[in-house]
Structures are given as structure tokens and as C-alpha cells.
Short mmCIF file of C-alpha atoms in Angstrom, two decimals:
data_model
loop_
_atom_site.label_atom_id
_atom_site.label_comp_id
_atom_site.label_asym_id
_atom_site.label_seq_id
_atom_site.Cartn_x
_atom_site.Cartn_y
_atom_site.Cartn_z
CA UNK A 1 -71.19 101.50 -79.22
CA UNK A 2 -73.46 104.47 -79.84
CA UNK A 3 -73.71 107.19 -77.20
CA UNK A 4 -76.77 109.17 -76.22
CA UNK A 5 -76.86 112.05 -73.74
CA UNK A 6 -79.59 112.79 -71.20
CA UNK A 7 -80.00 114.60 -67.90
CA UNK A 8 -81.77 111.65 -66.30
CA UNK A 9 -82.03 107.99 -67.21
CA UNK A 10 -84.79 105.98 -65.55
CA UNK A 11 -84.82 102.18 -65.84
CA UNK A 12 -88.37 100.87 -65.62
CA UNK A 13 -91.84 102.14 -66.56
CA UNK A 14 -93.86 101.29 -63.44
CA UNK A 15 -95.12 103.60 -60.71
CA UNK A 16 -91.67 104.44 -59.34
CA UNK A 17 -89.99 105.13 -62.66
CA UNK A 18 -92.82 107.22 -64.04
CA UNK A 19 -93.16 109.24 -60.82
CA UNK A 20 -89.43 109.96 -61.02
CA UNK A 21 -89.62 111.15 -64.62
CA UNK A 22 -92.72 113.30 -64.14
CA UNK A 23 -91.41 114.99 -61.02
CA UNK A 24 -88.06 115.74 -62.69
CA UNK A 25 -89.75 117.27 -65.72
CA UNK A 26 -92.00 119.39 -63.54
CA UNK A 27 -88.88 120.93 -62.00
CA UNK A 28 -86.67 120.90 -65.11
CA UNK A 29 -89.02 121.40 -68.07
CA UNK A 30 -86.16 121.65 -70.55
CA UNK A 31 -84.37 118.60 -69.11
CA UNK A 32 -83.75 115.52 -71.20
CA UNK A 33 -85.30 112.40 -69.69
CA UNK A 34 -85.33 108.89 -71.10
CA UNK A 35 -87.25 106.01 -69.51
CA UNK A 36 -85.94 102.61 -70.60
CA UNK A 37 -88.60 99.88 -70.63
CA UNK A 38 -87.78 96.30 -71.62
CA UNK A 39 -91.31 95.43 -72.80
CA UNK A 40 -93.50 96.77 -75.58
CA UNK A 41 -95.82 99.70 -74.98
CA UNK A 42 -98.78 97.32 -74.69
CA UNK A 43 -97.08 95.36 -71.90
CA UNK A 44 -95.48 98.26 -70.04
CA UNK A 45 -95.86 99.01 -66.36
CA UNK A 46 -94.49 95.91 -64.62
CA UNK A 47 -96.47 94.86 -61.56
CA UNK A 48 -98.06 98.31 -61.25
CA UNK A 49 -100.17 97.83 -64.36
CA UNK A 50 -101.88 94.74 -62.92
CA UNK A 51 -102.49 95.62 -59.29
CA UNK A 52 -105.50 97.21 -57.66
CA UNK A 53 -102.88 99.38 -55.97
CA UNK A 54 -104.41 99.81 -52.53
CA UNK A 55 -102.72 102.37 -50.28
CA UNK A 56 -102.67 102.03 -46.48
CA UNK A 57 -104.07 105.55 -46.21
CA UNK A 58 -107.15 107.36 -45.04
CA UNK A 59 -109.57 108.97 -47.48
CA UNK A 60 -107.63 112.26 -47.34
CA UNK A 61 -104.32 110.52 -48.06
CA UNK A 62 -103.04 110.62 -44.48
CA UNK A 63 -101.33 107.43 -43.25
CA UNK A 64 -103.50 104.92 -41.42
CA UNK A 65 -103.11 105.02 -37.64
CA UNK A 66 -101.02 101.83 -37.59
CA UNK A 67 -98.99 102.70 -40.70
CA UNK A 68 -95.51 103.16 -39.19
CA UNK A 69 -95.86 100.77 -36.26
CA UNK A 70 -97.08 97.97 -38.51
CA UNK A 71 -94.21 98.36 -40.96
CA UNK A 72 -91.69 98.20 -38.15
CA UNK A 73 -93.44 95.37 -36.32
CA UNK A 74 -93.82 93.07 -39.34
CA UNK A 75 -90.15 93.50 -40.25
CA UNK A 76 -89.21 92.65 -36.66
CA UNK A 77 -87.42 95.99 -36.48
CA UNK A 78 -85.27 95.44 -39.55
CA UNK A 79 -86.81 98.01 -41.91
CA UNK A 80 -84.97 101.31 -41.56
CA UNK A 81 -87.13 103.57 -39.33
CA UNK A 82 -85.91 106.60 -41.30
CA UNK A 83 -87.38 105.14 -44.50
CA UNK A 84 -90.65 104.33 -42.73
CA UNK A 85 -90.83 107.84 -41.29
CA UNK A 86 -90.13 109.47 -44.65
CA UNK A 87 -92.74 107.31 -46.35
CA UNK A 88 -95.38 108.29 -43.78
CA UNK A 89 -94.40 111.95 -44.14
CA UNK A 90 -94.63 111.87 -47.94
CA UNK A 91 -97.83 109.83 -48.28
CA UNK A 92 -100.39 112.62 -48.24
CA UNK A 93 -98.36 115.07 -50.39
CA UNK A 94 -97.80 112.28 -52.89
CA UNK A 95 -101.53 111.51 -53.12
CA UNK A 96 -102.23 115.20 -53.69
CA UNK A 97 -99.57 115.26 -56.39
CA UNK A 98 -101.02 112.12 -58.00
CA UNK A 99 -104.44 113.76 -58.08
CA UNK A 100 -103.03 116.92 -59.64
CA UNK A 101 -101.44 114.82 -62.36
CA UNK A 102 -104.76 113.30 -63.32
CA UNK A 103 -105.03 110.11 -61.24
CA UNK A 104 -108.17 110.22 -59.10
CA UNK A 105 -108.28 108.25 -55.85
CA UNK A 106 -111.15 106.75 -53.88
CA UNK A 107 -111.75 104.75 -50.74
CA UNK A 108 -112.84 101.17 -51.30
CA UNK A 109 -113.04 97.86 -49.47
CA UNK A 110 -110.24 95.33 -49.90
CA UNK A 111 -110.66 91.62 -50.58
CA UNK A 112 -110.32 90.83 -46.86
CA UNK A 113 -113.73 90.19 -45.30
CA UNK A 114 -112.38 91.20 -41.88
CA UNK A 115 -111.24 94.64 -43.03
CA UNK A 116 -112.50 97.25 -40.59
CA UNK A 117 -112.44 100.10 -43.06
CA UNK A 118 -111.70 100.98 -46.67
CA UNK A 119 -108.29 101.64 -48.18
CA UNK A 120 -107.41 104.42 -50.59
CA UNK A 121 -106.79 103.35 -54.18
CA UNK A 122 -106.50 104.92 -57.62
CA UNK A 123 -109.66 104.87 -59.70
CA UNK A 124 -108.80 102.28 -62.34
CA UNK A 125 -106.13 100.64 -60.20
CA UNK A 126 -102.45 100.56 -61.03
CA UNK A 127 -103.17 100.62 -64.76
CA UNK A 128 -104.50 104.16 -64.33
CA UNK A 129 -101.21 105.19 -62.72
CA UNK A 130 -99.19 103.78 -65.60
CA UNK A 131 -101.37 105.17 -68.38
CA UNK A 132 -101.74 108.63 -66.85
CA UNK A 133 -98.16 109.18 -65.74
CA UNK A 134 -96.71 107.76 -68.97
CA UNK A 135 -98.82 110.27 -70.92
CA UNK A 136 -97.59 113.02 -68.58
CA UNK A 137 -93.94 112.08 -69.21
CA UNK A 138 -94.42 112.45 -72.94
CA UNK A 139 -96.54 115.60 -72.65
CA UNK A 140 -93.76 117.19 -70.58
CA UNK A 141 -91.16 116.33 -73.23
CA UNK A 142 -89.73 113.08 -71.88
CA UNK A 143 -89.01 109.97 -73.93
CA UNK A 144 -89.99 106.36 -73.20
CA UNK A 145 -87.90 103.82 -75.09
CA UNK A 146 -89.72 100.50 -75.33
CA UNK A 147 -88.16 97.07 -75.94
CA UNK A 148 -84.94 98.46 -74.50
CA UNK A 149 -83.26 96.47 -71.74
CA UNK A 150 -80.65 98.02 -69.46
CA UNK A 151 -77.73 95.68 -68.87
CA UNK A 152 -75.05 97.54 -66.96
CA UNK A 153 -74.18 100.79 -65.26
CA UNK A 154 -71.42 103.12 -66.43
CA UNK A 155 -69.08 104.53 -63.76
CA UNK A 156 -66.26 107.02 -63.87
CA UNK A 157 -62.88 106.69 -62.20
CA UNK A 158 -64.31 107.87 -58.86
CA UNK A 159 -67.06 105.25 -58.85
CA UNK A 160 -69.86 107.71 -59.61
CA UNK A 161 -72.56 106.34 -61.90
CA UNK A 162 -72.65 108.25 -65.18
CA UNK A 163 -74.95 106.21 -67.38
CA UNK A 164 -76.48 102.93 -68.49
CA UNK A 165 -75.56 100.47 -71.24
CA UNK A 166 -78.47 98.72 -72.96
CA UNK A 167 -78.66 95.33 -74.68
CA UNK A 168 -78.32 96.89 -78.13
CA UNK A 169 -74.97 98.41 -77.15
CA UNK A 170 -76.19 101.97 -76.65
CA UNK A 171 -74.57 103.94 -73.83
CA UNK A 172 -77.02 106.39 -72.27
CA UNK A 173 -74.96 109.02 -70.47
CA UNK A 174 -76.51 111.05 -67.65
CA UNK A 175 -75.46 112.57 -64.31
CA UNK A 176 -78.28 110.66 -62.60
CA UNK A 177 -79.57 107.11 -63.07
CA UNK A 178 -82.66 105.87 -61.24
CA UNK A 179 -83.29 102.12 -61.11
CA UNK A 180 -87.02 101.37 -60.93
CA UNK A 181 -87.14 97.97 -62.62
CA UNK A 182 -88.58 95.69 -59.96
CA UNK A 183 -87.31 92.64 -58.14
CA UNK A 184 -86.41 89.20 -59.50
CA UNK A 185 -89.71 87.29 -59.41
CA UNK A 186 -89.51 86.84 -63.19
CA UNK A 187 -86.12 85.08 -63.09
CA UNK A 188 -86.18 81.34 -62.41
CA UNK A 189 -82.40 81.42 -61.99
CA UNK A 190 -82.43 84.09 -59.29
CA UNK A 191 -85.43 82.53 -57.54
CA UNK A 192 -83.52 79.26 -57.26
CA UNK A 193 -80.39 81.08 -56.12
CA UNK A 194 -82.09 82.98 -53.32
CA UNK A 195 -85.09 80.83 -52.38
CA UNK A 196 -83.65 77.37 -52.93
CA UNK A 197 -83.93 74.76 -55.64
CA UNK A 198 -87.75 74.98 -55.74
CA UNK A 199 -87.80 78.73 -56.27
CA UNK A 200 -88.51 78.35 -59.97
CA UNK A 201 -91.85 76.70 -59.14
CA UNK A 202 -93.22 80.11 -58.18
CA UNK A 203 -95.01 81.91 -60.99
CA UNK A 204 -95.59 85.67 -60.99
CA UNK A 205 -99.13 86.55 -60.00
CA UNK A 206 -99.55 88.76 -63.08
CA UNK A 207 -97.86 89.08 -66.48
CA UNK A 208 -96.06 92.27 -65.46
CA UNK A 209 -93.97 90.37 -62.94
CA UNK A 210 -92.35 88.28 -65.67
CA UNK A 211 -90.47 91.36 -66.85
CA UNK A 212 -88.82 91.78 -63.45
CA UNK A 213 -85.66 89.77 -64.08
CA UNK A 214 -83.44 91.24 -61.38
CA UNK A 215 -81.00 93.06 -63.67
CA UNK A 216 -81.33 96.28 -61.72
CA UNK A 217 -80.27 94.55 -58.51
CA UNK A 218 -77.42 92.75 -60.26
CA UNK A 219 -76.22 95.97 -61.93
CA UNK A 220 -76.25 97.81 -58.63
CA UNK A 221 -74.29 95.08 -56.87
CA UNK A 222 -71.65 95.13 -59.61
CA UNK A 223 -71.40 98.90 -59.12
CA UNK A 224 -70.60 98.38 -55.44
CA UNK A 225 -74.05 98.63 -53.86
CA UNK A 226 -74.95 96.99 -50.59
CA UNK A 227 -78.13 94.94 -50.35
CA UNK A 228 -81.09 95.03 -48.00
CA UNK A 229 -84.40 93.24 -47.63
CA UNK A 230 -84.76 89.50 -47.05
CA UNK A 231 -83.66 87.73 -50.22
CA UNK A 232 -85.06 84.36 -49.19
CA UNK A 233 -88.57 85.76 -48.61
CA UNK A 234 -91.18 87.16 -50.96
CA UNK A 235 -94.69 88.54 -51.07
CA UNK A 236 -96.93 85.69 -52.19
CA UNK A 237 -100.67 85.25 -52.42
CA UNK A 238 -103.01 82.22 -52.63
CA UNK A 239 -104.55 82.02 -56.10
CA UNK A 240 -106.66 79.66 -58.17
CA UNK A 241 -104.37 77.72 -60.57
CA UNK A 242 -107.27 76.78 -62.86
CA UNK A 243 -107.43 80.23 -64.45
CA UNK A 244 -105.19 82.46 -66.52
CA UNK A 245 -106.72 85.56 -64.98
CA UNK A 246 -104.19 87.72 -63.10
CA UNK A 247 -104.49 87.99 -59.31
CA UNK A 248 -107.15 85.24 -59.08
CA UNK A 249 -107.13 85.45 -55.30
CA UNK A 250 -108.85 82.98 -52.98
CA UNK A 251 -109.02 84.69 -49.59
CA UNK A 252 -111.64 82.46 -47.93
CA UNK A 253 -109.22 79.81 -46.66
CA UNK A 254 -109.67 80.78 -42.95
CA UNK A 255 -113.35 79.81 -43.03
CA UNK A 256 -112.86 76.20 -44.10
CA UNK A 257 -109.83 73.93 -43.95
CA UNK A 258 -106.77 73.70 -46.19
CA UNK A 259 -105.58 70.25 -47.24
CA UNK A 260 -102.60 69.16 -49.31
CA UNK A 261 -102.51 66.56 -52.10
CA UNK A 262 -102.64 63.81 -49.46
CA UNK A 263 -105.87 65.38 -48.09
CA UNK A 264 -104.06 66.33 -44.86
CA UNK A 265 -104.23 69.66 -43.04
CA UNK A 266 -100.83 71.30 -42.63
CA UNK A 267 -101.38 74.67 -40.86
CA UNK A 268 -103.69 76.72 -38.66
CA UNK A 269 -106.03 78.27 -41.22
CA UNK A 270 -107.58 80.64 -38.68
CA UNK A 271 -104.48 81.84 -36.86
CA UNK A 272 -105.43 85.48 -37.46
CA UNK A 273 -107.40 87.64 -39.86
CA UNK A 274 -106.62 86.89 -43.52
CA UNK A 275 -104.90 90.24 -44.08
CA UNK A 276 -102.37 89.13 -41.45
CA UNK A 277 -101.94 85.53 -42.66
CA UNK A 278 -102.43 85.33 -46.42
CA UNK A 279 -98.75 85.78 -47.20
CA UNK A 280 -97.57 83.14 -44.72
CA UNK A 281 -100.33 80.77 -45.86
CA UNK A 282 -99.25 81.17 -49.49
CA UNK A 283 -95.63 80.58 -48.45
CA UNK A 284 -96.60 77.39 -46.61
CA UNK A 285 -98.54 76.11 -49.63
CA UNK A 286 -95.34 76.44 -51.65
CA UNK A 287 -92.97 75.16 -48.98
CA UNK A 288 -95.03 72.46 -47.24
CA UNK A 289 -97.79 71.39 -49.64
CA UNK A 290 -95.77 70.94 -52.83
CA UNK A 291 -97.30 74.14 -54.26
CA UNK A 292 -100.85 72.82 -54.39
CA UNK A 293 -103.63 72.79 -51.80
CA UNK A 294 -107.42 72.89 -51.56
CA UNK A 295 -109.83 75.01 -49.51
CA UNK A 296 -112.59 72.65 -48.32
CA UNK A 297 -115.82 74.22 -47.06
CA UNK A 298 -119.60 73.83 -47.02
CA UNK A 299 -122.77 75.86 -47.38
CA UNK A 300 -122.11 77.82 -44.19
CA UNK A 301 -119.46 79.67 -46.20
CA UNK A 302 -121.32 79.71 -49.51
CA UNK A 303 -124.24 81.53 -47.88
CA UNK A 304 -121.93 84.41 -46.91
CA UNK A 305 -121.27 87.44 -49.11
CA UNK A 306 -117.78 86.37 -50.19
CA UNK A 307 -117.59 87.80 -53.73
CA UNK A 308 -114.92 90.39 -52.96
CA UNK A 309 -112.72 87.73 -51.30
CA UNK A 310 -112.74 85.32 -54.26
CA UNK A 311 -111.37 86.99 -57.40
CA UNK A 312 -111.05 83.88 -59.55
CA UNK A 313 -113.32 83.62 -62.57
CA UNK A 314 -113.90 79.91 -61.89
CA UNK A 315 -116.63 78.49 -59.71
CA UNK A 316 -115.60 76.23 -56.82
CA UNK A 317 -115.70 72.49 -57.32
CA UNK A 318 -118.86 71.13 -55.70
CA UNK A 319 -120.33 67.76 -54.71
CA UNK A 320 -123.03 66.36 -52.44
CA UNK A 321 -120.62 64.09 -50.58
CA UNK A 322 -117.03 64.42 -49.44
CA UNK A 323 -116.17 61.25 -51.35
CA UNK A 324 -117.48 62.71 -54.59
CA UNK A 325 -115.68 66.00 -53.92
CA UNK A 326 -112.43 64.10 -53.36
CA UNK A 327 -112.90 62.34 -56.71
CA UNK A 328 -113.31 65.70 -58.43
CA UNK A 329 -110.08 66.93 -56.81
CA UNK A 330 -108.14 63.72 -57.49
CA UNK A 331 -107.73 63.18 -53.73
CA UNK A 332 -107.99 59.93 -51.80
CA UNK A 333 -111.69 59.88 -50.74
CA UNK A 334 -111.06 57.94 -47.53
CA UNK A 335 -108.28 60.31 -46.55
CA UNK A 336 -110.39 63.43 -47.12
CA UNK A 337 -113.33 61.96 -45.18
CA UNK A 338 -111.02 61.05 -42.30
CA UNK A 339 -109.47 64.54 -42.23
CA UNK A 340 -112.85 66.27 -42.19
CA UNK A 341 -114.26 63.92 -39.55
CA UNK A 342 -111.25 64.50 -37.30
CA UNK A 343 -111.60 68.24 -37.76
CA UNK A 344 -115.36 68.19 -37.16
CA UNK A 345 -114.89 66.30 -33.91
CA UNK A 346 -112.62 69.10 -32.66
CA UNK A 347 -114.74 71.96 -34.04
CA UNK A 348 -117.63 73.76 -32.34
CA UNK A 349 -121.17 73.98 -33.75
CA UNK A 350 -122.66 77.40 -34.37
CA UNK A 351 -123.07 80.13 -36.99
CA UNK A 352 -120.13 81.21 -39.14
CA UNK A 353 -119.31 84.92 -38.91
CA UNK A 354 -116.66 85.92 -41.43
CA UNK A 355 -116.22 89.63 -40.73
CA UNK A 356 -114.26 89.36 -37.47
CA UNK A 357 -112.06 87.09 -35.40
CA UNK A 358 -114.62 84.98 -33.55
CA UNK A 359 -112.37 83.15 -31.10
CA UNK A 360 -113.98 79.82 -32.01
CA UNK A 361 -111.08 77.37 -31.97
CA UNK A 362 -110.66 73.61 -32.13
CA UNK A 363 -110.02 71.40 -29.12
CA UNK A 364 -107.24 68.80 -29.12
CA UNK A 365 -106.47 69.08 -32.84
CA UNK A 366 -103.02 69.30 -34.46
CA UNK A 367 -102.47 71.59 -36.15
CA UNK A 368 -105.12 73.64 -34.35
CA UNK A 369 -107.57 76.03 -35.92
CA UNK A 370 -107.76 79.16 -33.77
CA UNK A 371 -110.78 80.92 -35.27
CA UNK A 372 -113.81 80.07 -37.41
CA UNK A 373 -113.61 76.40 -36.35
CA UNK A 374 -117.13 75.41 -37.38
CA UNK A 375 -117.88 71.87 -38.56
CA UNK A 376 -117.91 71.18 -42.30
CA UNK A 377 -121.19 69.27 -42.40
CA UNK A 378 -123.68 71.12 -44.61
CA UNK A 379 -123.58 69.79 -48.18
CA UNK A 380 -123.14 70.43 -51.01
CA UNK A 381 -119.45 70.66 -50.16
CA UNK A 382 -117.21 73.06 -52.08
CA UNK A 383 -113.49 73.32 -52.82
CA UNK A 384 -111.16 75.84 -54.39
CA UNK A 385 -107.73 74.68 -55.55
CA UNK A 386 -105.05 77.15 -54.42
CA UNK A 387 -101.41 77.61 -55.22
CA UNK A 388 -98.82 80.22 -54.22
CA UNK A 389 -98.18 82.98 -56.73
CA UNK A 390 -95.28 85.35 -56.22
CA UNK A 391 -96.12 89.05 -56.32
CA UNK A 392 -92.67 90.47 -55.67
CA UNK A 393 -89.41 89.63 -53.95
CA UNK A 394 -88.13 91.31 -50.78
CA UNK A 395 -84.38 91.48 -51.45
CA UNK A 396 -82.88 94.42 -53.30
CA UNK A 397 -80.43 97.29 -53.18
CA UNK A 398 -79.84 99.14 -49.94
CA UNK A 399 -81.16 102.69 -50.01
CA UNK A 400 -81.67 105.51 -47.54
CA UNK A 401 -84.64 107.81 -46.96
CA UNK A 402 -83.45 109.98 -49.87
CA UNK A 403 -83.60 107.03 -52.33
CA UNK A 404 -79.79 107.05 -52.65
CA UNK A 405 -78.25 103.65 -53.33
CA UNK A 406 -75.69 102.97 -50.61
CA UNK A 407 -72.38 101.20 -51.00
CA UNK A 408 -71.07 98.53 -48.63
CA UNK A 409 -69.73 101.19 -46.26
CA UNK A 410 -73.12 102.91 -46.10
CA UNK A 411 -72.09 105.83 -48.32
CA UNK A 412 -74.32 106.99 -51.20
CA UNK A 413 -73.04 106.01 -54.63
CA UNK A 414 -72.97 109.32 -56.55
CA UNK A 415 -75.50 109.48 -59.35
CA UNK A 416 -77.38 106.29 -58.43
CA UNK A 417 -80.89 106.05 -56.95
CA UNK A 418 -83.35 103.16 -56.61
CA UNK A 419 -87.11 103.18 -56.05
CA UNK A 420 -89.81 100.55 -55.81
CA UNK A 421 -89.15 96.84 -55.50
CA UNK A 422 -85.56 97.05 -56.76
CA UNK A 423 -84.85 98.69 -53.39
CA UNK A 424 -84.94 96.13 -50.59
CA UNK A 425 -86.76 97.25 -47.45
CA UNK A 426 -89.07 94.36 -46.50
CA UNK A 427 -88.25 91.59 -44.03
CA UNK A 428 -90.29 88.65 -42.73
CA UNK A 429 -93.80 89.89 -43.64
CA UNK A 430 -95.11 92.41 -46.12
CA UNK A 431 -97.06 95.32 -44.59
CA UNK A 432 -99.93 95.34 -47.06
CA UNK A 433 -100.83 98.32 -49.24
CA UNK A 434 -97.38 99.93 -49.05
CA UNK A 435 -95.53 98.75 -52.17
CA UNK A 436 -96.96 100.99 -54.92
CA UNK A 437 -97.15 103.81 -52.39
CA UNK A 438 -93.45 103.66 -51.62
CA UNK A 439 -92.64 103.51 -55.35
CA UNK A 440 -94.59 106.72 -55.93
CA UNK A 441 -93.26 108.53 -52.85
CA UNK A 442 -89.61 107.74 -53.39
CA UNK A 443 -89.97 108.17 -57.15
CA UNK A 444 -90.85 111.80 -56.43
CA UNK A 445 -87.87 112.03 -54.08
CA UNK A 446 -85.53 110.65 -56.74
CA UNK A 447 -86.97 112.99 -59.38
CA UNK A 448 -86.34 115.99 -57.15
CA UNK A 449 -82.79 114.80 -56.44
CA UNK A 450 -82.10 114.37 -60.15
CA UNK A 451 -83.45 117.85 -60.83
CA UNK A 452 -81.12 119.30 -58.21
CA UNK A 453 -78.16 117.55 -59.87
CA UNK A 454 -79.09 118.79 -63.33
CA UNK A 455 -77.39 121.78 -65.01
CA UNK A 456 -80.40 122.78 -67.15
CA UNK A 457 -82.61 125.68 -66.00
CA UNK A 458 -85.19 125.07 -63.32
CA UNK A 459 -88.68 126.48 -62.73
CA UNK A 460 -91.06 126.83 -59.84
CA UNK A 461 -93.25 123.74 -59.18
#
């Protein structure tokens, strides 16, 4: 086994890992940093490289008014309030830091038609974060080792983490190790273990997710770490299975009806605004519709400006009759006609308004439709196939507001930090536009902690 020495070893080349490395090098310019990345340079960046990377922030980087309350509410009180508070506190300074390091940000509308205001995002999306911060790491003297997979942590006799062993047998020794290598959405084995025997049916929403194999979580557990986050839940999104394009979202399901392969409705499509329901709808498509469903709608929807809510590069299936549409979808025509007729009888005539909850619900229908319950009766009829794609998993290592990894007694494991999706903080529902943000914020925290633990000279930041 060969041995290499560093002052900081970072596992993972996404937003969290790169933020860690850059912040460390800003404080310790002569420090030795190595970032270990399992993929090639062309495929680096994990999920970060493929996301639009919206932040739940105002134009000046300040947290949105509902930032903290929403995170706590959606987790049903299970996300550590100290972590939420620290994230809110660090959001604006982190955006300023990101700007200073060459990543511009702008306010833009999301793909939810009911969004009341824009969200902050990096110009160029998550790919801009990866490209810019990776270049900064190297410009500051750090090293990124590609096609290098971390396999285990090294610990001394006291249990402190002192390095990482990679698949080629190299032992990277360092006083601080930061795990920033994502969840386990790329591992069919771990998906089955934690989500049940159908877990492997879930495909990552983008190629970067395939690299997230869960080794960081497994390494941490072997080193004595506690876990947090809900392992049996995940952040999923409804996408078009006909395309190979990443994040081919179909966010217009509330305005029509969703049917399964038997042409039956199976949920309340209009229970709330899509930004509050898309994750649960995707989950139900996987759990209750055998991972395949169809949005059925008519020209009342087509006439709307829906381009930003439908990111697939494929046009919807279309036909002049429901029977012909069913044939195109390989559904039972009589069953689809019966489902639509039953729905139409319970719906209420009137114009379709997609930018707000309209309170137009069905009467006497099971399952009900609580909003946007307008009849589907204006041909040509349209349909988008939808399946559930997994964005990231919720379960991970237990950390505190300082990004320390905690052991099973709640004590920090010396030398070990975790940032991004390898750290489990989410329960029940994902509070949108917080994932890349928390990776960046706590990556900076971990970089500062590593700098404080380093023996090489420091400098003013």
C-alpha cells in the first residue's frame, strides 16, 4: 500500500466538496489538499453538475421569508433546528462568497407555474458551480484526482479519522477528511435495502446521480457514525421516460388527471400547488402505479403558457378522441373513456387558471381532485407519460451545525466531517431549493474547520 500525505482529503467533486477545498485553500494557501473523484474529469460534479441549482433565497441572497419554518414543517420537526438556523445564517454570506469566486447569480422563475416569485440561481446552473470552483481549487494549488474511488476511512487507536484508503490501495493520510460524495441513489443494492425490493426500479434523474453509490455513508457507519435522515424516503420528480435528456420534468399533472396502466386515477392531482406535491406525486407513481403513469389533458391546458413546466424534449402524445389517445398509450380505450367520463361528471365547467390554487374541486369523486377540476372535453386530447426519477436519497450520516460527523453517542468523531447529501437531514418531504445551498454553506464550514486543524501557516481571508 502506497502512502500519500495531505492536510485535507475531500471525497467528492460536487458543490460541497469543492466549496470545502476552496475555502480551506483561501485560509491555508500553502496547505496540501486532494479531492478524490470517482469519475473522469468530463463526468465530474455528481448531481451538482446537472441541476439548475435553485436557491430558496431572495435576490440579495437573504433567506426567503418561509425558509426556516418550511424546512422544519416539512420534516415534521425532525430536522435539527440548529442545522436549519445555521444554514439560514450562512446563506447570504455564502452567496457573496460564491460571487467573489466567479459564480454569478440571478433571480429566475422556477418550473412551477404557481410560483409567486423568482428563486436565486447560479448563471449556468450547477455546472457553473462545478467548473468555476474546480478551476479555483487548482489555481489555489489543490489537486483533484479523477477516477479515484475512496473505499474506507483510516482511524487511529483513539478512533480519530486520519485518512482515506482508495480502491487502488493508496492510503491518503490527513488530519481532516471531509465526505462530500452524495447519497446512494446510484446503488441498486442500497436502494433495495432501504426502500424495499422495488427500490432498484428507480433511476437517477441525471447521469451524475449514478456515481453516488453510498460508499461515504457506509464508510462513516463503519467508523462509528450515527445516521440521520429518513432512509426509506427520497427526493423524486415526475419525468418523461421517452427521453434520455436529464431532468425531463413534467410539472403539469395538477391541471389534468393522472392515470395508471389500467387507465385508473390513483391520487388527488390537485391537492396543493405543484411545488408542494411533485415529490409525493412522483413517489406515488413509483409505489402505487408500477412506476408508470400518464397525464391526460385537453386544449384548455395546451393553450396555457406551460413551456417552463414541461422540460422534456418530446411533444405530448395527441389524438382527436380519447379512444385513439388510449391506443397510442397502449391503454384500454374503454377504461380510459370511462375514467374521463366519471371525472368530467364530478368536475366543474369554467376557465382553467394555472398560476394559483383555484379552489375548483370535484364533487363525489374518489379519489377527489381538490383544485383545477375542469372537465377534459376539448380535443385534441394530449398525454405525457411520466415516471418517478430519483434525485437524491434522504438518509445519511448524522452531523451537527458545524458539519462534524457524530458518533452513536452524539459526540463528534475527530477528523471527520460530512457535507451535502452524504449528510442526512431530510425527513418526509424535501424543502425545495435547499440541497445545493446546504452543500455550499456547510462545505465552507468544513473548509474553515479543516484550516483550523491544519499545522501549515494561515493567512487573512
